[in-house]
PDB file of N, CA and C in Angstrom:
ATOM      1  N   ASN R 258      99.012  97.922  76.169  1.00 79.00           N
ATOM      2  CA  ASN R 258      99.849  99.050  76.216  1.00 79.00           C
ATOM      3  C   ASN R 258      99.272 100.579  76.446  1.00 79.00           C
ATOM      4  N   TYR R 259      98.715 100.832  77.541  1.00 87.00           N
ATOM      5  CA  TYR R 259      97.790 102.036  77.927  1.00 87.00           C
ATOM      6  C   TYR R 259      98.755 102.834  78.526  1.00 87.00           C
ATOM      7  N   ASP R 260      98.178 104.216  78.332  1.00 93.00           N
ATOM      8  CA  ASP R 260      98.575 105.519  79.004  1.00 93.00           C
ATOM      9  C   ASP R 260      98.150 105.587  80.529  1.00 93.00           C
ATOM     10  N   ILE R 261      96.533 105.017  80.635  1.00 94.00           N
ATOM     11  CA  ILE R 261      95.822 105.387  81.784  1.00 94.00           C
ATOM     12  C   ILE R 261      95.318 104.316  82.041  1.00 94.00           C
ATOM     13  N   VAL R 262      95.355 103.619  83.227  1.00 91.00           N
ATOM     14  CA  VAL R 262      94.498 102.290  83.669  1.00 91.00           C
ATOM     15  C   VAL R 262      93.803 103.051  84.648  1.00 91.00           C
ATOM     16  N   HIS R 263      92.302 102.776  84.991  1.00 92.00           N
ATOM     17  CA  HIS R 263      91.811 102.778  85.828  1.00 92.00           C
ATOM     18  C   HIS R 263      90.827 101.903  86.215  1.00 92.00           C
ATOM     19  N   PHE R 264      91.260 101.420  87.691  1.00 89.00           N
ATOM     20  CA  PHE R 264      90.474 100.216  88.255  1.00 89.00           C
ATOM     21  C   PHE R 264      89.492 100.754  89.178  1.00 89.00           C
ATOM     22  N   SER R 265      88.274 100.550  88.851  1.00 90.00           N
ATOM     23  CA  SER R 265      87.274 100.879  89.452  1.00 90.00           C
ATOM     24  C   SER R 265      86.443  99.486  89.846  1.00 90.00           C
ATOM     25  N   THR R 266      86.550  99.143  91.095  1.00 89.00           N
ATOM     26  CA  THR R 266      86.197  97.721  91.505  1.00 89.00           C
ATOM     27  C   THR R 266      86.172  97.362  92.954  1.00 89.00           C
ATOM     28  N   HIS R 267      86.037  96.320  93.543  1.00 89.00           N
ATOM     29  CA  HIS R 267      86.482  96.136  94.692  1.00 89.00           C
ATOM     30  C   HIS R 267      87.920  95.525  95.051  1.00 89.00           C
ATOM     31  N   GLY R 268      87.924  96.175  96.364  1.00 87.00           N
ATOM     32  CA  GLY R 268      89.642  95.833  96.579  1.00 87.00           C
ATOM     33  C   GLY R 268      89.518  95.364  97.808  1.00 87.00           C
ATOM     34  N   HIS R 269      90.747  94.385  98.316  1.00 85.00           N
ATOM     35  CA  HIS R 269      90.673  93.915  99.343  1.00 85.00           C
ATOM     36  C   HIS R 269      92.320  93.973 100.171  1.00 85.00           C
ATOM     37  N   TYR R 270      92.285  93.798 101.602  1.00 85.00           N
ATOM     38  CA  TYR R 270      93.423  93.502 102.007  1.00 85.00           C
ATOM     39  C   TYR R 270      93.275  92.919 103.013  1.00 85.00           C
ATOM     40  N   ILE R 271      94.146  91.697 103.459  1.00 81.00           N
ATOM     41  CA  ILE R 271      93.967  90.689 104.664  1.00 81.00           C
ATOM     42  C   ILE R 271      94.921  91.211 105.608  1.00 81.00           C
ATOM     43  N   GLY R 272      94.978  91.602 106.660  1.00 71.00           N
ATOM     44  CA  GLY R 272      96.207  91.849 107.387  1.00 71.00           C
ATOM     45  C   GLY R 272      96.513  90.668 108.083  1.00 71.00           C
ATOM     46  N   GLN R 273      95.781  89.820 108.551  1.00 55.00           N
ATOM     47  CA  GLN R 273      96.390  88.663 109.449  1.00 55.00           C
ATOM     48  C   GLN R 273      96.292  87.496 108.412  1.00 55.00           C
ATOM     49  N   VAL R 274      97.362  86.575 107.876  1.00 49.00           N
ATOM     50  CA  VAL R 274      96.688  85.346 107.245  1.00 49.00           C
ATOM     51  C   VAL R 274      97.077  84.287 107.982  1.00 49.00           C
ATOM     52  N   ASN R 275      96.305  83.303 108.142  1.00 49.00           N
ATOM     53  CA  ASN R 275      96.111  82.110 108.848  1.00 49.00           C
ATOM     54  C   ASN R 275      96.003  80.837 107.635  1.00 49.00           C
ATOM     55  N   ILE R 276      96.595  80.000 107.934  1.00 44.00           N
ATOM     56  CA  ILE R 276      96.636  78.745 106.953  1.00 44.00           C
ATOM     57  C   ILE R 276      95.183  78.687 106.133  1.00 44.00           C
ATOM     58  N   HIS R 277      94.920  78.444 104.820  1.00 45.00           N
ATOM     59  CA  HIS R 277      93.978  78.406 104.203  1.00 45.00           C
ATOM     60  C   HIS R 277      92.593  79.416 104.829  1.00 45.00           C
ATOM     61  N   ASN R 278      92.961  80.832 104.732  1.00 45.00           N
ATOM     62  CA  ASN R 278      92.335  81.805 104.563  1.00 45.00           C
ATOM     63  C   ASN R 278      92.228  82.905 103.645  1.00 45.00           C
ATOM     64  N   ASP R 279      93.504  82.744 102.950  1.00 47.00           N
ATOM     65  CA  ASP R 279      94.078  83.608 102.094  1.00 47.00           C
ATOM     66  C   ASP R 279      93.033  83.439 100.798  1.00 47.00           C
ATOM     67  N   LEU R 280      93.045  84.493  99.848  1.00 50.00           N
ATOM     68  CA  LEU R 280      92.138  84.504  98.615  1.00 50.00           C
ATOM     69  C   LEU R 280      93.182  83.759  97.673  1.00 50.00           C
ATOM     70  N   ARG R 281      94.315  83.853  97.780  1.00 49.00           N
ATOM     71  CA  ARG R 281      95.220  83.611  96.467  1.00 49.00           C
ATOM     72  C   ARG R 281      96.331  82.497  96.914  1.00 49.00           C
ATOM     73  N   PRO R 282      97.088  81.739  96.366  1.00 49.00           N
ATOM     74  CA  PRO R 282      98.166  80.911  96.829  1.00 49.00           C
ATOM     75  C   PRO R 282      98.956  81.952  97.141  1.00 49.00           C
ATOM     76  N   MET R 283      99.987  81.463  98.181  1.00 48.00           N
ATOM     77  CA  MET R 283     101.259  82.710  98.626  1.00 48.00           C
ATOM     78  C   MET R 283     102.312  82.783  97.601  1.00 48.00           C
ATOM     79  N   VAL R 284     103.126  83.579  97.697  1.00 50.00           N
ATOM     80  CA  VAL R 284     104.273  83.694  96.775  1.00 50.00           C
ATOM     81  C   VAL R 284     105.288  84.181  97.970  1.00 50.00           C
ATOM     82  N   ASP R 285     106.307  84.267  97.501  1.00 54.00           N
ATOM     83  CA  ASP R 285     107.668  84.646  98.464  1.00 54.00           C
ATOM     84  C   ASP R 285     107.178  85.889  99.384  1.00 54.00           C
ATOM     85  N   ASP R 286     106.667  86.901  98.909  1.00 59.00           N
ATOM     86  CA  ASP R 286     106.517  88.113  99.333  1.00 59.00           C
ATOM     87  C   ASP R 286     104.853  88.231  99.827  1.00 59.00           C
ATOM     88  N   LEU R 287     104.656  87.693 100.894  1.00 67.00           N
ATOM     89  CA  LEU R 287     103.213  87.662 101.191  1.00 67.00           C
ATOM     90  C   LEU R 287     102.616  88.701 101.222  1.00 67.00           C
ATOM     91  N   SER R 288     103.276  89.846 101.530  1.00 73.00           N
ATOM     92  CA  SER R 288     102.303  91.028 101.707  1.00 73.00           C
ATOM     93  C   SER R 288     101.592  91.274 100.401  1.00 73.00           C
ATOM     94  N   LEU R 289     102.110  90.910  99.036  1.00 82.00           N
ATOM     95  CA  LEU R 289     101.406  91.225  97.924  1.00 82.00           C
ATOM     96  C   LEU R 289     100.630  90.068  97.673  1.00 82.00           C
ATOM     97  N   SER R 290     100.589  89.237  98.200  1.00 81.00           N
ATOM     98  CA  SER R 290      99.590  88.144  98.177  1.00 81.00           C
ATOM     99  C   SER R 290      97.899  88.264  99.211  1.00 81.00           C
ATOM    100  N   ARG R 291      98.526  89.267 100.002  1.00 82.00           N
ATOM    101  CA  ARG R 291      97.142  89.500 101.096  1.00 82.00           C
ATOM    102  C   ARG R 291      96.518  90.804 100.178  1.00 82.00           C
ATOM    103  N   CYS R 292      96.639  91.010  99.031  1.00 87.00           N
ATOM    104  CA  CYS R 292      95.789  92.225  98.713  1.00 87.00           C
ATOM    105  C   CYS R 292      95.560  92.073  97.386  1.00 87.00           C
ATOM    106  N   GLY R 293      94.479  92.626  96.635  1.00 88.00           N
ATOM    107  CA  GLY R 293      94.165  92.385  95.305  1.00 88.00           C
ATOM    108  C   GLY R 293      92.909  92.937  95.010  1.00 88.00           C
ATOM    109  N   LEU R 294      91.989  92.729  94.056  1.00 89.00           N
ATOM    110  CA  LEU R 294      90.964  93.179  93.390  1.00 89.00           C
ATOM    111  C   LEU R 294      90.241  92.235  92.810  1.00 89.00           C
ATOM    112  N   MET R 295      89.108  92.492  92.964  1.00 85.00           N
ATOM    113  CA  MET R 295      87.804  91.602  92.766  1.00 85.00           C
ATOM    114  C   MET R 295      87.073  92.030  91.725  1.00 85.00           C
ATOM    115  N   PHE R 296      86.845  91.448  90.728  1.00 86.00           N
ATOM    116  CA  PHE R 296      86.188  91.630  89.319  1.00 86.00           C
ATOM    117  C   PHE R 296      84.677  90.916  89.310  1.00 86.00           C
ATOM    118  N   ALA R 297      84.036  91.190  88.138  1.00 84.00           N
ATOM    119  CA  ALA R 297      82.537  90.641  88.291  1.00 84.00           C
ATOM    120  C   ALA R 297      82.561  89.348  88.131  1.00 84.00           C
ATOM    121  N   GLY R 298      82.520  88.456  88.858  1.00 76.00           N
ATOM    122  CA  GLY R 298      82.321  86.851  88.585  1.00 76.00           C
ATOM    123  C   GLY R 298      83.026  86.511  90.113  1.00 76.00           C
ATOM    124  N   ALA R 299      83.655  87.288  90.717  1.00 76.00           N
ATOM    125  CA  ALA R 299      84.404  86.722  92.179  1.00 76.00           C
ATOM    126  C   ALA R 299      83.508  86.129  93.017  1.00 76.00           C
ATOM    127  N   ALA R 300      82.138  86.321  93.149  1.00 74.00           N
ATOM    128  CA  ALA R 300      81.113  85.539  94.029  1.00 74.00           C
ATOM    129  C   ALA R 300      81.165  84.270  93.699  1.00 74.00           C
ATOM    130  N   ASN R 301      81.429  83.820  92.340  1.00 74.00           N
ATOM    131  CA  ASN R 301      81.215  82.749  91.834  1.00 74.00           C
ATOM    132  C   ASN R 301      82.752  81.967  92.580  1.00 74.00           C
ATOM    133  N   THR R 302      83.849  82.360  92.239  1.00 72.00           N
ATOM    134  CA  THR R 302      84.974  82.053  93.030  1.00 72.00           C
ATOM    135  C   THR R 302      84.942  81.522  94.441  1.00 72.00           C
ATOM    136  N   PHE R 303      84.279  82.676  95.087  1.00 67.00           N
ATOM    137  CA  PHE R 303      84.018  82.215  96.826  1.00 67.00           C
ATOM    138  C   PHE R 303      83.245  81.355  97.154  1.00 67.00           C
ATOM    139  N   SER R 304      82.148  80.857  96.291  1.00 71.00           N
ATOM    140  CA  SER R 304      81.023  79.713  96.420  1.00 71.00           C
ATOM    141  C   SER R 304      81.550  78.738  95.998  1.00 71.00           C
ATOM    142  N   ASP R 305      82.420  78.675  95.066  1.00 65.00           N
ATOM    143  CA  ASP R 305      83.009  77.316  94.765  1.00 65.00           C
ATOM    144  C   ASP R 305      83.782  76.450  95.675  1.00 65.00           C
ATOM    145  N   GLU R 306      83.492  75.238  96.149  1.00 62.00           N
ATOM    146  CA  GLU R 306      84.309  74.435  96.871  1.00 62.00           C
ATOM    147  C   GLU R 306      85.569  74.118  96.619  1.00 62.00           C
ATOM    148  N   HIS R 307      85.743  74.027  95.076  1.00 62.00           N
ATOM    149  CA  HIS R 307      87.186  73.474  94.982  1.00 62.00           C
ATOM    150  C   HIS R 307      87.526  74.713  93.896  1.00 62.00           C
ATOM    151  N   PHE R 308      88.478  75.175  94.632  1.00 59.00           N
ATOM    152  CA  PHE R 308      89.308  76.564  94.165  1.00 59.00           C
ATOM    153  C   PHE R 308      90.145  75.846  92.894  1.00 59.00           C
ATOM    154  N   ASP R 309      89.907  76.239  91.770  1.00 62.00           N
ATOM    155  CA  ASP R 309      90.720  75.903  90.508  1.00 62.00           C
ATOM    156  C   ASP R 309      91.597  77.287  90.084  1.00 62.00           C
ATOM    157  N   ASP R 310      92.811  77.583  90.437  1.00 61.00           N
ATOM    158  CA  ASP R 310      93.494  78.241  90.088  1.00 61.00           C
ATOM    159  C   ASP R 310      94.096  78.717  88.434  1.00 61.00           C
ATOM    160  N   SER R 311      93.509  77.506  87.692  1.00 63.00           N
ATOM    161  CA  SER R 311      93.824  77.313  86.307  1.00 63.00           C
ATOM    162  C   SER R 311      92.806  78.236  85.530  1.00 63.00           C
ATOM    163  N   ARG R 312      91.583  78.174  86.263  1.00 66.00           N
ATOM    164  CA  ARG R 312      90.552  79.076  85.525  1.00 66.00           C
ATOM    165  C   ARG R 312      90.436  80.412  85.532  1.00 66.00           C
ATOM    166  N   TYR R 313      89.731  81.359  85.079  1.00 68.00           N
ATOM    167  CA  TYR R 313      89.218  82.740  85.312  1.00 68.00           C
ATOM    168  C   TYR R 313      88.833  82.525  86.781  1.00 68.00           C
ATOM    169  N   ASP R 314      89.177  83.384  87.424  1.00 76.00           N
ATOM    170  CA  ASP R 314      88.673  83.290  89.120  1.00 76.00           C
ATOM    171  C   ASP R 314      88.364  84.658  89.306  1.00 76.00           C
ATOM    172  N   ALA R 315      88.367  85.711  88.553  1.00 81.00           N
ATOM    173  CA  ALA R 315      88.022  87.205  88.989  1.00 81.00           C
ATOM    174  C   ALA R 315      88.501  87.616  89.989  1.00 81.00           C
ATOM    175  N   LEU R 316      89.765  87.269  90.297  1.00 83.00           N
ATOM    176  CA  LEU R 316      90.087  88.022  91.341  1.00 83.00           C
ATOM    177  C   LEU R 316      92.115  88.260  90.840  1.00 83.00           C
ATOM    178  N   LEU R 317      92.456  89.078  91.197  1.00 86.00           N
ATOM    179  CA  LEU R 317      93.664  89.561  90.728  1.00 86.00           C
ATOM    180  C   LEU R 317      94.596  90.317  91.935  1.00 86.00           C
ATOM    181  N   SER R 318      95.507  89.218  92.262  1.00 86.00           N
ATOM    182  CA  SER R 318      96.351  89.451  93.392  1.00 86.00           C
ATOM    183  C   SER R 318      97.305  90.480  93.301  1.00 86.00           C
ATOM    184  N   GLY R 319      97.707  91.132  94.174  1.00 89.00           N
ATOM    185  CA  GLY R 319      98.793  91.973  94.200  1.00 89.00           C
ATOM    186  C   GLY R 319     100.038  91.431  93.607  1.00 89.00           C
ATOM    187  N   ALA R 320     100.195  90.146  94.138  1.00 88.00           N
ATOM    188  CA  ALA R 320     101.383  89.719  93.415  1.00 88.00           C
ATOM    189  C   ALA R 320     101.260  89.308  91.947  1.00 88.00           C
ATOM    190  N   GLU R 321     100.195  88.958  91.161  1.00 89.00           N
ATOM    191  CA  GLU R 321      99.726  88.825  90.042  1.00 89.00           C
ATOM    192  C   GLU R 321      99.948  90.143  89.228  1.00 89.00           C
ATOM    193  N   LEU R 322      99.189  91.109  89.861  1.00 91.00           N
ATOM    194  CA  LEU R 322      99.437  92.455  89.420  1.00 91.00           C
ATOM    195  C   LEU R 322     100.908  93.009  89.378  1.00 91.00           C
ATOM    196  N   ALA R 323     101.778  92.865  90.342  1.00 91.00           N
ATOM    197  CA  ALA R 323     103.103  93.162  90.047  1.00 91.00           C
ATOM    198  C   ALA R 323     103.940  92.703  88.822  1.00 91.00           C
ATOM    199  N   GLN R 324     103.237  91.533  88.467  1.00 92.00           N
ATOM    200  CA  GLN R 324     103.948  91.050  87.192  1.00 92.00           C
ATOM    201  C   GLN R 324     103.845  91.403  86.198  1.00 92.00           C
ATOM    202  N   GLN R 325     102.450  92.155  85.896  1.00 92.00           N
ATOM    203  CA  GLN R 325     102.427  93.090  84.789  1.00 92.00           C
ATOM    204  C   GLN R 325     102.904  94.052  84.442  1.00 92.00           C
ATOM    205  N   ASN R 326     103.337  94.522  83.123  1.00 93.00           N
ATOM    206  CA  ASN R 326     104.217  95.200  82.224  1.00 93.00           C
ATOM    207  C   ASN R 326     103.071  96.700  82.190  1.00 93.00           C
ATOM    208  N   LEU R 327     103.483  97.629  83.132  1.00 93.00           N
ATOM    209  CA  LEU R 327     102.754  98.904  82.907  1.00 93.00           C
ATOM    210  C   LEU R 327     104.027  99.912  82.739  1.00 93.00           C
ATOM    211  N   SER R 328     105.114  99.518  82.303  1.00 92.00           N
ATOM    212  CA  SER R 328     106.032 100.579  82.228  1.00 92.00           C
ATOM    213  C   SER R 328     105.951 101.432  81.436  1.00 92.00           C
ATOM    214  N   GLU R 329     104.881 101.513  80.071  1.00 92.00           N
ATOM    215  CA  GLU R 329     104.762 102.668  79.458  1.00 92.00           C
ATOM    216  C   GLU R 329     103.259 103.428  79.981  1.00 92.00           C
ATOM    217  N   THR R 330     102.691 103.141  80.963  1.00 94.00           N
ATOM    218  CA  THR R 330     101.625 103.450  81.654  1.00 94.00           C
ATOM    219  C   THR R 330     102.084 104.898  82.554  1.00 94.00           C
ATOM    220  N   GLU R 331     101.494 105.842  81.942  1.00 94.00           N
ATOM    221  CA  GLU R 331     101.697 107.143  82.852  1.00 94.00           C
ATOM    222  C   GLU R 331     100.688 107.427  84.054  1.00 94.00           C
ATOM    223  N   LEU R 332      99.584 106.861  84.057  1.00 94.00           N
ATOM    224  CA  LEU R 332      98.992 106.984  85.358  1.00 94.00           C
ATOM    225  C   LEU R 332      97.927 105.667  85.583  1.00 94.00           C
ATOM    226  N   VAL R 333      98.149 105.269  86.960  1.00 91.00           N
ATOM    227  CA  VAL R 333      96.929 104.608  87.325  1.00 91.00           C
ATOM    228  C   VAL R 333      96.103 104.640  88.397  1.00 91.00           C
ATOM    229  N   VAL R 334      94.754 104.859  88.243  1.00 92.00           N
ATOM    230  CA  VAL R 334      93.924 104.932  89.435  1.00 92.00           C
ATOM    231  C   VAL R 334      93.421 103.926  89.805  1.00 92.00           C
ATOM    232  N   LEU R 335      93.680 103.985  91.147  1.00 87.00           N
ATOM    233  CA  LEU R 335      92.666 102.722  92.043  1.00 87.00           C
ATOM    234  C   LEU R 335      91.568 103.418  92.766  1.00 87.00           C
ATOM    235  N   ASN R 336      90.583 102.827  92.265  1.00 88.00           N
ATOM    236  CA  ASN R 336      89.279 103.406  92.561  1.00 88.00           C
ATOM    237  C   ASN R 336      88.613 102.255  93.416  1.00 88.00           C
ATOM    238  N   ALA R 337      89.052 101.693  94.719  1.00 84.00           N
ATOM    239  CA  ALA R 337      88.428 100.537  95.110  1.00 84.00           C
ATOM    240  C   ALA R 337      88.586 100.517  96.582  1.00 84.00           C
ATOM    241  N   CYS R 338      88.317  99.760  97.603  1.00 83.00           N
ATOM    242  CA  CYS R 338      88.165  99.737  98.822  1.00 83.00           C
ATOM    243  C   CYS R 338      89.501  99.074  99.297  1.00 83.00           C
ATOM    244  N   GLN R 339      90.139  99.741 100.412  1.00 83.00           N
ATOM    245  CA  GLN R 339      91.403  99.013 101.272  1.00 83.00           C
ATOM    246  C   GLN R 339      92.345  99.140 100.003  1.00 83.00           C
ATOM    247  N   THR R 340      92.540  99.979  99.215  1.00 79.00           N
ATOM    248  CA  THR R 340      93.805 100.366  98.349  1.00 79.00           C
ATOM    249  C   THR R 340      94.702 100.702  98.877  1.00 79.00           C
ATOM    250  N   GLY R 341      94.734 101.585 100.011  1.00 78.00           N
ATOM    251  CA  GLY R 341      95.947 102.314 100.686  1.00 78.00           C
ATOM    252  C   GLY R 341      96.320 101.426 101.954  1.00 78.00           C
ATOM    253  N   GLN R 342      95.889 100.258 101.913  1.00 82.00           N
ATOM    254  CA  GLN R 342      96.235  99.638 103.146  1.00 82.00           C
ATOM    255  C   GLN R 342      97.356  98.527 102.718  1.00 82.00           C
ATOM    256  N   GLY R 343      98.050  98.354 103.715  1.00 79.00           N
ATOM    257  CA  GLY R 343      99.505  97.260 103.557  1.00 79.00           C
ATOM    258  C   GLY R 343     100.153  97.019 104.486  1.00 79.00           C
ATOM    259  N   ARG R 344     101.156  96.299 104.534  1.00 77.00           N
ATOM    260  CA  ARG R 344     101.860  96.047 105.840  1.00 77.00           C
ATOM    261  C   ARG R 344     103.248  97.099 105.756  1.00 77.00           C
ATOM    262  N   LEU R 345     103.539  97.915 106.555  1.00 77.00           N
ATOM    263  CA  LEU R 345     104.428  98.687 106.784  1.00 77.00           C
ATOM    264  C   LEU R 345     105.575  98.093 107.045  1.00 77.00           C
ATOM    265  N   THR R 346     106.487  98.585 106.202  1.00 74.00           N
ATOM    266  CA  THR R 346     108.189  98.406 106.396  1.00 74.00           C
ATOM    267  C   THR R 346     108.890  99.725 106.376  1.00 74.00           C
ATOM    268  N   ASP R 347     110.333  99.308 106.481  1.00 76.00           N
ATOM    269  CA  ASP R 347     111.278 100.355 106.563  1.00 76.00           C
ATOM    270  C   ASP R 347     111.296 100.990 105.068  1.00 76.00           C
ATOM    271  N   ASP R 348     110.889 100.144 104.042  1.00 74.00           N
ATOM    272  CA  ASP R 348     110.864 100.695 102.593  1.00 74.00           C
ATOM    273  C   ASP R 348     109.597 100.994 102.177  1.00 74.00           C
ATOM    274  N   GLY R 349     108.613 101.062 103.072  1.00 75.00           N
ATOM    275  CA  GLY R 349     107.519 101.703 102.798  1.00 75.00           C
ATOM    276  C   GLY R 349     105.879 100.724 102.773  1.00 75.00           C
ATOM    277  N   ILE R 350     105.028 100.975 102.110  1.00 76.00           N
ATOM    278  CA  ILE R 350     103.735 100.086 102.717  1.00 76.00           C
ATOM    279  C   ILE R 350     103.743  99.234 101.436  1.00 76.00           C
ATOM    280  N   TYR R 351     103.681  97.985 101.702  1.00 79.00           N
ATOM    281  CA  TYR R 351     103.633  96.862 100.729  1.00 79.00           C
ATOM    282  C   TYR R 351     101.933  96.374 100.582  1.00 79.00           C
ATOM    283  N   GLY R 352     101.643  96.718  99.484  1.00 84.00           N
ATOM    284  CA  GLY R 352      99.900  96.304  99.340  1.00 84.00           C
ATOM    285  C   GLY R 352      99.533  96.845  97.738  1.00 84.00           C
ATOM    286  N   LEU R 353      98.301  97.023  97.441  1.00 88.00           N
ATOM    287  CA  LEU R 353      98.109  97.282  95.900  1.00 88.00           C
ATOM    288  C   LEU R 353      98.819  98.513  95.338  1.00 88.00           C
ATOM    289  N   GLN R 354      99.260  99.371  95.881  1.00 86.00           N
ATOM    290  CA  GLN R 354     100.001 100.643  95.606  1.00 86.00           C
ATOM    291  C   GLN R 354     101.442  99.954  95.133  1.00 86.00           C
ATOM    292  N   ARG R 355     102.309  99.263  96.248  1.00 87.00           N
ATOM    293  CA  ARG R 355     103.331  98.859  95.886  1.00 87.00           C
ATOM    294  C   ARG R 355     103.496  97.470  94.615  1.00 87.00           C
ATOM    295  N   ALA R 356     102.341  96.865  94.275  1.00 89.00           N
ATOM    296  CA  ALA R 356     102.179  96.139  93.266  1.00 89.00           C
ATOM    297  C   ALA R 356     102.441  96.952  92.367  1.00 89.00           C
ATOM    298  N   ILE R 357     101.507  97.969  91.956  1.00 90.00           N
ATOM    299  CA  ILE R 357     101.660  98.965  90.831  1.00 90.00           C
ATOM    300  C   ILE R 357     102.908  99.806  90.401  1.00 90.00           C
ATOM    301  N   LYS R 358     103.491  99.734  91.499  1.00 89.00           N
ATOM    302  CA  LYS R 358     105.230 100.903  91.013  1.00 89.00           C
ATOM    303  C   LYS R 358     105.808  99.366  90.786  1.00 89.00           C
ATOM    304  N   GLN R 359     105.709  98.094  91.149  1.00 90.00           N
ATOM    305  CA  GLN R 359     106.601  97.181  90.579  1.00 90.00           C
ATOM    306  C   GLN R 359     106.434  96.627  89.351  1.00 90.00           C
ATOM    307  N   ALA R 360     104.893  96.902  89.092  1.00 89.00           N
ATOM    308  CA  ALA R 360     104.337  96.483  87.703  1.00 89.00           C
ATOM    309  C   ALA R 360     104.946  97.698  86.657  1.00 89.00           C
TER     310      ALA R 360
END
């Protein structure tokens, strides 16, 4: 449990998802699968021909981030590329910022 969380890394948002080009397995809410953060070691994941979701892959999808418990966190800073992008809906923008709100 932290009061402040600061992500300073690489971020991504994939606007159009075609079969087999998403970075993470899909979940019901596709918009949270289309965004994420990349940490040290992510290049190894991209160069690996056999994606193994059971091991540390240095990728944190929006769907995975939304499942975290940040209820005690007062401030989250996203200092990464494409963190403001997402899918526009009547309920707001679905992207990394939505994932943090859900967490």
